[in-house]
PDB file of C-alpha atoms in Angstrom:
ATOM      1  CA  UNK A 764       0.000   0.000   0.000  1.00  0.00           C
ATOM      2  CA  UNK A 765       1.016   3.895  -0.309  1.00  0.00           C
ATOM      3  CA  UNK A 766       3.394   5.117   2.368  1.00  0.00           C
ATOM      4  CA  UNK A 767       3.666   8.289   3.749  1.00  0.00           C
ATOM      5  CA  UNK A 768       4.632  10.853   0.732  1.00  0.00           C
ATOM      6  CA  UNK A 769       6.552  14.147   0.856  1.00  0.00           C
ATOM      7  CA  UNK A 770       6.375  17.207  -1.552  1.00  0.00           C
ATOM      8  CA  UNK A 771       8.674  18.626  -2.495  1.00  0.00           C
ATOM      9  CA  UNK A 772      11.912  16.416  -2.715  1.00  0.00           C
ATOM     10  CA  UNK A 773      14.582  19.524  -2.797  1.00  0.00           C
ATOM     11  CA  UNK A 774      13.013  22.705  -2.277  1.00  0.00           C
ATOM     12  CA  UNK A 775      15.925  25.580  -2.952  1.00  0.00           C
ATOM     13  CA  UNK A 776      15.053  29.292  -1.370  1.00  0.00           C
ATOM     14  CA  UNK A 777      16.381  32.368  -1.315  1.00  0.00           C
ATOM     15  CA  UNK A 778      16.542  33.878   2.187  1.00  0.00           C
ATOM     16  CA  UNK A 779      14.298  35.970   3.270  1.00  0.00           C
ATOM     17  CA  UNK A 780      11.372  33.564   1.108  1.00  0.00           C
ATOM     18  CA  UNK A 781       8.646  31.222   3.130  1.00  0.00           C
ATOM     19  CA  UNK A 782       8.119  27.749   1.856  1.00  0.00           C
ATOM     20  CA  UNK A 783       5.840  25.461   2.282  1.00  0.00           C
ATOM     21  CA  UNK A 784       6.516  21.597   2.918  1.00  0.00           C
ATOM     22  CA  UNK A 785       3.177  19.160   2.176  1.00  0.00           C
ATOM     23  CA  UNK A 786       2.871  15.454   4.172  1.00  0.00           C
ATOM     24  CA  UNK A 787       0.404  12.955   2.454  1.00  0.00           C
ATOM     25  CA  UNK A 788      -0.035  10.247   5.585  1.00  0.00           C
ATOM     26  CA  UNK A 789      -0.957   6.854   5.415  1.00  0.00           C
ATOM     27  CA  UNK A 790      -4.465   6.684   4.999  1.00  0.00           C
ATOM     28  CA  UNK A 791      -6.354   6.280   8.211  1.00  0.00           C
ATOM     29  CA  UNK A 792      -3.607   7.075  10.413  1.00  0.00           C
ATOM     30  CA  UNK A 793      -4.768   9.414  13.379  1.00  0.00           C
ATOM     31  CA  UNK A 794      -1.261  10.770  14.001  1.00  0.00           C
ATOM     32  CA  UNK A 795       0.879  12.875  12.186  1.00  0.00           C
ATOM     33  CA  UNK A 796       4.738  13.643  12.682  1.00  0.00           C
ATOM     34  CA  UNK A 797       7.318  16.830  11.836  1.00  0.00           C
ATOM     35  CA  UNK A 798      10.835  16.413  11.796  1.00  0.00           C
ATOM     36  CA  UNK A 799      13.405  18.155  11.335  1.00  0.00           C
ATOM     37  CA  UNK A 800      17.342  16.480  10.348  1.00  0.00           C
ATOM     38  CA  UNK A 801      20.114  19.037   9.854  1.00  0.00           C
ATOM     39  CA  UNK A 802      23.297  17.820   8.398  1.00  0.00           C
ATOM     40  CA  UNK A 803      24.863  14.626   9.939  1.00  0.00           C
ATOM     41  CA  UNK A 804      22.379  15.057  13.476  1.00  0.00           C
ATOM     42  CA  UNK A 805      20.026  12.895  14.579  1.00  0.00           C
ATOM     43  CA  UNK A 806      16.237  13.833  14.419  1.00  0.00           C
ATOM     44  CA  UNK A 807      14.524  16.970  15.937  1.00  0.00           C
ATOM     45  CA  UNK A 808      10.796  17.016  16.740  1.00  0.00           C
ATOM     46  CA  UNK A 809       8.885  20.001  15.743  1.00  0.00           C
ATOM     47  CA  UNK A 810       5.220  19.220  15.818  1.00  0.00           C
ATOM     48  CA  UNK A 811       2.539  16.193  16.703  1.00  0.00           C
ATOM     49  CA  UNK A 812      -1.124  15.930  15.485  1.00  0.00           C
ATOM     50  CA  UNK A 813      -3.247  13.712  16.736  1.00  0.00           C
ATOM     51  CA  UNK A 814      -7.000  13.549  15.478  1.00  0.00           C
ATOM     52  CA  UNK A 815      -9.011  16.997  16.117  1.00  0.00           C
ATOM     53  CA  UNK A 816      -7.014  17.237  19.043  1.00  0.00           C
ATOM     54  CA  UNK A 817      -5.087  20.466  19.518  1.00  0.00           C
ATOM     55  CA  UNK A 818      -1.303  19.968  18.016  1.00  0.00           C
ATOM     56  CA  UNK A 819       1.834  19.562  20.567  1.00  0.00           C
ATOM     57  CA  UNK A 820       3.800  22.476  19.066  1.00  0.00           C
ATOM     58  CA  UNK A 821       6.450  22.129  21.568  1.00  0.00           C
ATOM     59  CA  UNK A 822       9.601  21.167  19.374  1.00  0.00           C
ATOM     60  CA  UNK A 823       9.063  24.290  16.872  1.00  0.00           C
ATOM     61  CA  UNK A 824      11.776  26.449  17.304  1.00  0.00           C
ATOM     62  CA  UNK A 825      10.618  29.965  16.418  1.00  0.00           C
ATOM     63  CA  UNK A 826       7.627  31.482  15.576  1.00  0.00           C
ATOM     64  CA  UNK A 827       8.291  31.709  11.843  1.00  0.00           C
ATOM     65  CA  UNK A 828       7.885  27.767  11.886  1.00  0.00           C
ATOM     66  CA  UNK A 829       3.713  26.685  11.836  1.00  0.00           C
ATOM     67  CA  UNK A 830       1.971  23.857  10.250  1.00  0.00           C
ATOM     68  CA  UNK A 831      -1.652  22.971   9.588  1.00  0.00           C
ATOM     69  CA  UNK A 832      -3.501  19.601   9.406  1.00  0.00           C
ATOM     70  CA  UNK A 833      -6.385  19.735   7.286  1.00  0.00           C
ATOM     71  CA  UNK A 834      -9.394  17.427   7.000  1.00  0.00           C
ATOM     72  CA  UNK A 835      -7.376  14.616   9.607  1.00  0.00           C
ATOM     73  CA  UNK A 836      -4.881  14.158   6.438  1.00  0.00           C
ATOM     74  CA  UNK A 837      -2.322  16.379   4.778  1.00  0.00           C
ATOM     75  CA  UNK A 838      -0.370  18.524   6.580  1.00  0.00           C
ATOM     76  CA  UNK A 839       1.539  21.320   5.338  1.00  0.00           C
ATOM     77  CA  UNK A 840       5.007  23.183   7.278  1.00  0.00           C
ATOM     78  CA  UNK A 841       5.483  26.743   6.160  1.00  0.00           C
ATOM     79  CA  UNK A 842       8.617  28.508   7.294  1.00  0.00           C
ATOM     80  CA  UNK A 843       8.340  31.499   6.931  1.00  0.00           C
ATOM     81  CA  UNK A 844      11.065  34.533   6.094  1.00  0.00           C
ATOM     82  CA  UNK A 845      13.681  31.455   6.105  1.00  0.00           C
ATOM     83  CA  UNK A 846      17.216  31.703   7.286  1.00  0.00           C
ATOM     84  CA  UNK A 847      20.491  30.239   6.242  1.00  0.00           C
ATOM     85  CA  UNK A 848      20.328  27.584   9.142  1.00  0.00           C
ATOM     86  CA  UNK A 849      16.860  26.054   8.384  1.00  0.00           C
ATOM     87  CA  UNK A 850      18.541  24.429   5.346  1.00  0.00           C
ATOM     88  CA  UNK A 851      18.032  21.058   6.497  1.00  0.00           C
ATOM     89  CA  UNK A 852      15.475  17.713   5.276  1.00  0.00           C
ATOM     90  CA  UNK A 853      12.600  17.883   6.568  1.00  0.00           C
ATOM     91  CA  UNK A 854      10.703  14.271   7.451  1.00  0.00           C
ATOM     92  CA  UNK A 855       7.134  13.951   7.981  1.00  0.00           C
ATOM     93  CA  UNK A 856       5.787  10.297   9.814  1.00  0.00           C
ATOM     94  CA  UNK A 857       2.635   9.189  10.300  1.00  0.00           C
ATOM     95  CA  UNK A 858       1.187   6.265  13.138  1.00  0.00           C
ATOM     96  CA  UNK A 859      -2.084   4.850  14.524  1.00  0.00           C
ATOM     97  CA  UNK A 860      -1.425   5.675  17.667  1.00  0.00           C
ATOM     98  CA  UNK A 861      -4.733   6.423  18.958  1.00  0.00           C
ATOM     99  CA  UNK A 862      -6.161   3.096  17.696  1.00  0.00           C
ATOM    100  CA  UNK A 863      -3.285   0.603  19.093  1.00  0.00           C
ATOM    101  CA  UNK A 864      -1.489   0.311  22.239  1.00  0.00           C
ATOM    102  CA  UNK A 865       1.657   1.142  21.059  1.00  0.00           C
ATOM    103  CA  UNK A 866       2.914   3.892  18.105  1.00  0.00           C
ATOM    104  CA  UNK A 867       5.099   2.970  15.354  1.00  0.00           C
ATOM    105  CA  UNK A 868       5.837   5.640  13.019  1.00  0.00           C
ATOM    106  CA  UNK A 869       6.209   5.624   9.472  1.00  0.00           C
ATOM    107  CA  UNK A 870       8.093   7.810   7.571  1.00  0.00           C
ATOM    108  CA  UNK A 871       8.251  10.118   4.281  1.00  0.00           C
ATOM    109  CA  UNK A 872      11.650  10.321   1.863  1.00  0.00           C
ATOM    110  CA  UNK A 873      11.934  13.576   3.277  1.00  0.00           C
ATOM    111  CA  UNK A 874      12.248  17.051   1.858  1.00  0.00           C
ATOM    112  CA  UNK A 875      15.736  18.626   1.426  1.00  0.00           C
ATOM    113  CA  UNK A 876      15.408  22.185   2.086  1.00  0.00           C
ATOM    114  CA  UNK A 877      18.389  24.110   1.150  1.00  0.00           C
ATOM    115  CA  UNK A 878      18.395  28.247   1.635  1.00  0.00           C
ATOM    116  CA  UNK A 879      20.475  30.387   0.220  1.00  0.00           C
TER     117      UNK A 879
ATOM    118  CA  UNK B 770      18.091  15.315  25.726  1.00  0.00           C
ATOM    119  CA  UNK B 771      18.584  12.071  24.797  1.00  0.00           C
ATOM    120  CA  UNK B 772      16.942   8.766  27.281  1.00  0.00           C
ATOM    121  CA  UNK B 773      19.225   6.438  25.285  1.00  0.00           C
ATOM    122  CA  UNK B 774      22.651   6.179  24.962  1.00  0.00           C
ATOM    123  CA  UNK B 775      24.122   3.568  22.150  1.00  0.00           C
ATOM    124  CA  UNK B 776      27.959   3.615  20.859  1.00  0.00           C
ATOM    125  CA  UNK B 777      28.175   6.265  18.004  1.00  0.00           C
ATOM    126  CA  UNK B 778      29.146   3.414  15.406  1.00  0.00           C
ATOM    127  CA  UNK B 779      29.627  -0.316  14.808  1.00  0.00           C
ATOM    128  CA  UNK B 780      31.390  -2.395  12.139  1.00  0.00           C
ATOM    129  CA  UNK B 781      30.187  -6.039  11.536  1.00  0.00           C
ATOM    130  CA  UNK B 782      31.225  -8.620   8.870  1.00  0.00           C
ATOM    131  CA  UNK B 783      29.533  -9.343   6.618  1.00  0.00           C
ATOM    132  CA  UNK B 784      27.254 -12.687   7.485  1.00  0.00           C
ATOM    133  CA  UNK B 785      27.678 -12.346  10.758  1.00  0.00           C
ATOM    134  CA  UNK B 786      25.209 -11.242  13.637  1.00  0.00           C
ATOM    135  CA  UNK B 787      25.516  -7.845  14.496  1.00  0.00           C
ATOM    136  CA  UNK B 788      24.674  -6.618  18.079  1.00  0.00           C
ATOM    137  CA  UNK B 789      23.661  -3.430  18.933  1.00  0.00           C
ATOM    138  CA  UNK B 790      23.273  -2.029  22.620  1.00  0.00           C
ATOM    139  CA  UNK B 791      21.223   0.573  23.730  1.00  0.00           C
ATOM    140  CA  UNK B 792      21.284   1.830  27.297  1.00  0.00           C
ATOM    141  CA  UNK B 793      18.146   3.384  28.855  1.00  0.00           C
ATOM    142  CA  UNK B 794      18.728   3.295  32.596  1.00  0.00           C
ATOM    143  CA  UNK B 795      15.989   5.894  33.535  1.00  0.00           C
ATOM    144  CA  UNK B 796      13.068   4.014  31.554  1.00  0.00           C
ATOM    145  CA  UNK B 797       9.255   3.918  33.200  1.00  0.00           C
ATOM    146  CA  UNK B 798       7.190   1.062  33.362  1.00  0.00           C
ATOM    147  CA  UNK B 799       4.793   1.919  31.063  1.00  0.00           C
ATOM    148  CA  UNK B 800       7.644   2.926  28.238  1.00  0.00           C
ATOM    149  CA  UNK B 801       8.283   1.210  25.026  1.00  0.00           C
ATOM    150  CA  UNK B 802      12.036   0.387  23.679  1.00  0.00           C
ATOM    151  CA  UNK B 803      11.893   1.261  20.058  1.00  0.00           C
ATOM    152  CA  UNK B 804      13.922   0.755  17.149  1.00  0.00           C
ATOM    153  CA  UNK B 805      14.205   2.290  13.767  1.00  0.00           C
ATOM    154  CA  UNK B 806      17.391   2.738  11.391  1.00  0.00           C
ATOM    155  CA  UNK B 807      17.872   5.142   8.472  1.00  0.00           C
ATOM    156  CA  UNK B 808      19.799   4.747   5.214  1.00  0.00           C
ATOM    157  CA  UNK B 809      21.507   6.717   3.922  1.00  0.00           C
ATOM    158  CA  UNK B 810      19.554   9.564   2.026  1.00  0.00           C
ATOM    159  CA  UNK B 811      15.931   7.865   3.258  1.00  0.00           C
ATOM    160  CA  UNK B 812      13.397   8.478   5.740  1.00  0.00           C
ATOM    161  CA  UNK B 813      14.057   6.547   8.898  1.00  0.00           C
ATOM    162  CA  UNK B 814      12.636   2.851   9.107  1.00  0.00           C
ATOM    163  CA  UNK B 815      10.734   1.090  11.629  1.00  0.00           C
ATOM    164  CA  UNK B 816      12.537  -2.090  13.245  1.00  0.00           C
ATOM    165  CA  UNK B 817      11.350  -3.622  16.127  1.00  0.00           C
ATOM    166  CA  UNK B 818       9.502  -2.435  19.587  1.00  0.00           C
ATOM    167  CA  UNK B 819       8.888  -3.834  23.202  1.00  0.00           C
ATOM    168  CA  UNK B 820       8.414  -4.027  26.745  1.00  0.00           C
ATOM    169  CA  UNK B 821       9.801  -6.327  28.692  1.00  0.00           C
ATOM    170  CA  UNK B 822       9.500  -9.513  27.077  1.00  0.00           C
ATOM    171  CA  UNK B 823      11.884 -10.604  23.662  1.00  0.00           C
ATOM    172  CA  UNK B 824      10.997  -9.476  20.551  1.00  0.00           C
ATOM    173  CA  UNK B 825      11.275 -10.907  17.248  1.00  0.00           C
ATOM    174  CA  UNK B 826      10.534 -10.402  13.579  1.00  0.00           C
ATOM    175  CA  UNK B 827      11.152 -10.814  10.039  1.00  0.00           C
ATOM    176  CA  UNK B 828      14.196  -7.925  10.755  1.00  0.00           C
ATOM    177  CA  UNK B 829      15.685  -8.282  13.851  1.00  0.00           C
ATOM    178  CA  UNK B 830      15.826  -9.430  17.317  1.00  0.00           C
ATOM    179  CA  UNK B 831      15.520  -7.471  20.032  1.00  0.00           C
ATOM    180  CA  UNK B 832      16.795  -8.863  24.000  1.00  0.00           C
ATOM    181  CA  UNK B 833      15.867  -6.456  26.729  1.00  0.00           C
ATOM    182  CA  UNK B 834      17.150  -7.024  30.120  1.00  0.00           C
ATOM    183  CA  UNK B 835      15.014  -8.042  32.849  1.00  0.00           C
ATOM    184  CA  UNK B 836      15.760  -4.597  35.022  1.00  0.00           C
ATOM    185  CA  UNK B 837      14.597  -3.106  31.469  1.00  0.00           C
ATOM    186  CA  UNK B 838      17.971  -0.238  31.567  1.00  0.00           C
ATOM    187  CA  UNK B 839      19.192  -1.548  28.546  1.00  0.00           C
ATOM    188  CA  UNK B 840      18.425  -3.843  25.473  1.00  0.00           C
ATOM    189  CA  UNK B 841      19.996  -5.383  22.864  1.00  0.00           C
ATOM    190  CA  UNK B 842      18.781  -4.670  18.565  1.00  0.00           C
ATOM    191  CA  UNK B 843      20.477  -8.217  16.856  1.00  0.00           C
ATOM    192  CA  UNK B 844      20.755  -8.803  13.542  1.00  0.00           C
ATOM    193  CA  UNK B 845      21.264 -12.711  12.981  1.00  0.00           C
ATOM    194  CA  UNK B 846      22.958 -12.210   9.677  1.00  0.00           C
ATOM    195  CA  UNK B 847      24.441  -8.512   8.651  1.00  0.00           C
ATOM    196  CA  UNK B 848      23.995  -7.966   4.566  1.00  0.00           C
ATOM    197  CA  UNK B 849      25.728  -4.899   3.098  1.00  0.00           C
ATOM    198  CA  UNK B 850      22.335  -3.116   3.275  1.00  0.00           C
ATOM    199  CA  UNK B 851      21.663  -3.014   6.655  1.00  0.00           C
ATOM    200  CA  UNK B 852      25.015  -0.776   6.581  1.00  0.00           C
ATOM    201  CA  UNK B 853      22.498   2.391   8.052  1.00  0.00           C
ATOM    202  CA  UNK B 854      22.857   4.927  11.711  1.00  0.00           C
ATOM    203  CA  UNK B 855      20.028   2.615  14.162  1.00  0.00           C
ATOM    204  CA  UNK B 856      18.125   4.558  16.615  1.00  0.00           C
ATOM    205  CA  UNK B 857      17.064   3.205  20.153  1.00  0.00           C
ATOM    206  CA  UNK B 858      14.298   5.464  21.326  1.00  0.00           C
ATOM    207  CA  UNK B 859      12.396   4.610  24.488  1.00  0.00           C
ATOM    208  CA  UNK B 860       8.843   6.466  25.089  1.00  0.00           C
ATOM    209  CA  UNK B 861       5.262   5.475  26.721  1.00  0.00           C
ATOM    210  CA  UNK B 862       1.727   6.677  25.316  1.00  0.00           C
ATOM    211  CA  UNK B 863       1.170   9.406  27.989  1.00  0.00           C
ATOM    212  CA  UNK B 864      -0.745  12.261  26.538  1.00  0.00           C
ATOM    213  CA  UNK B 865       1.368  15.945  27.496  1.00  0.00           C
ATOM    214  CA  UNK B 866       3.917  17.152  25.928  1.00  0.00           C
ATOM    215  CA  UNK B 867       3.992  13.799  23.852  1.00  0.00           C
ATOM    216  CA  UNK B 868       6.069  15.120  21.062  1.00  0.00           C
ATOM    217  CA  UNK B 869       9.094  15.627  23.236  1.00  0.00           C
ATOM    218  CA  UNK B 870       9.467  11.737  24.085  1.00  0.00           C
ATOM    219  CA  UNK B 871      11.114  11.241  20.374  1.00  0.00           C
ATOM    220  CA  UNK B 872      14.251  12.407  20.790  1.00  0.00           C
ATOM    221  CA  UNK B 873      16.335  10.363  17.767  1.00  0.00           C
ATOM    222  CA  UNK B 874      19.728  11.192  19.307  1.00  0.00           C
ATOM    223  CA  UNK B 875      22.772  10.855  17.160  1.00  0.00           C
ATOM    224  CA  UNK B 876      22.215   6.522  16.657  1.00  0.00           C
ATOM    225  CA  UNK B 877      24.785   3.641  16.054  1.00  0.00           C
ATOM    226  CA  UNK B 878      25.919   3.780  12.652  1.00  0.00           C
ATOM    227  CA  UNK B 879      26.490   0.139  11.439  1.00  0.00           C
ATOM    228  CA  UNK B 880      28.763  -0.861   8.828  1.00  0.00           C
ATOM    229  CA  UNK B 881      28.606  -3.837   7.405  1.00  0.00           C
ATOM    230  CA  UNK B 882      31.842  -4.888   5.989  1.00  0.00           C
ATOM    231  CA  UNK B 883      32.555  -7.348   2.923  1.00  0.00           C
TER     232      UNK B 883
END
């Protein structure tokens, strides 16, 4: 079946520019997932959805960083006025958790954000 | 920060099992040990999870100690694609501040050798 997809693959910006990153989840998965992997590091949360819950917003790091879930499905990450150091790739996951016990995540490819 | 601690890397022949250990001294009762590795260049893939009890699958094994601080991600037999960085993550299901459980610190990377 389809996994979790990710649009763009390489985004490249100029600074100063917002972008916006899309998530397709696995269909009928309650939770959605923001990432973010700079160069080399391990992963860095951003942002959790879960159902029509209110997000956990607690791992964005500024306020020019937002994201939206609409309709339970896609969810879209704009940066906005982006800076040299949020060139990094961007991975979006997806899970049932809400309707099993436990909550394995599945990920997107990714998007490679670069900014100039 | 980081509730795990693992080596920073790992070389195993080729063939040959290939052990990886994960420490997570401070772990609740109601937390999970999971694992998930990423390739190079892909999204990071889901492995193996569990309690308290052994785990196994079509992927790995996975040997948790009985005091639960640490555990144990096996590989019976290493192929030059499981050369990836493996995560050890431990996290329960409680509800606040749930993002901030998955912390992927830096991983294991594993190379497989020829």
């Amino acid at each position: 079946g389809a996994g979790v997809s990710q649009s763009p693959s390489n985004k490249v910006t100029e600074k100063g520019k917002d972008v916006e990153l899309r998530c397709d989840p696995i269909s009928g998965h309650t939770a959605l997932y923001w990432y973010r992997q700079s160069l080399g590091q391990g992963l860095e949360f951003l942002i959790y959805f879960q159902g029509n819950s209110a997000p956990d917003k607690s791992g964005l790091p500024s306020d020019r960083f937002s994201a939206e879930r609409t309709g339970g499905s896609v969810s879209t990450l704009t940066i906005q006025r982006t800076q040299q150091e949020d060139s990094a790739v961007y991975l979006c996951a997806s899970s049932s958790r809400g309707t099993t016990s436990t909550d394995t995540q599945y990920f997107g490819p990714g998007t490679r954000l670069t900014v100039l | 920060d980081a509730k795990t601690t693992q080596p920073t890397s790992m070389d195993c022949a080729e063939g040959r099992a290939a052990n990886l250990p994960c420490n997570h001294s401070t772990i609740s009762g109601n937390e999970y040990v999971y694992w998930y590795r990423q390739i190079h260049s892909q999204g990071p893939q889901y492995i193996i999870h569990g309690l308290k009890n052994n785990e196994t699958n079509e992927m790995a094994s996975l040997i948790i100690t009985e005091d639960r601080k640490s555990s144990t991600l096996i590989l019976p037999h290493a192929t030059l694609r499981d050369t990836a960085v493996y995560y050890c993550l431990s996290h329960g299901l409680g509800w606040n501040n749930y993002g901030q459980n998955f912390v992927f610190g830096p991983g294991t990377r594993l190379s497989v050798l020829p």
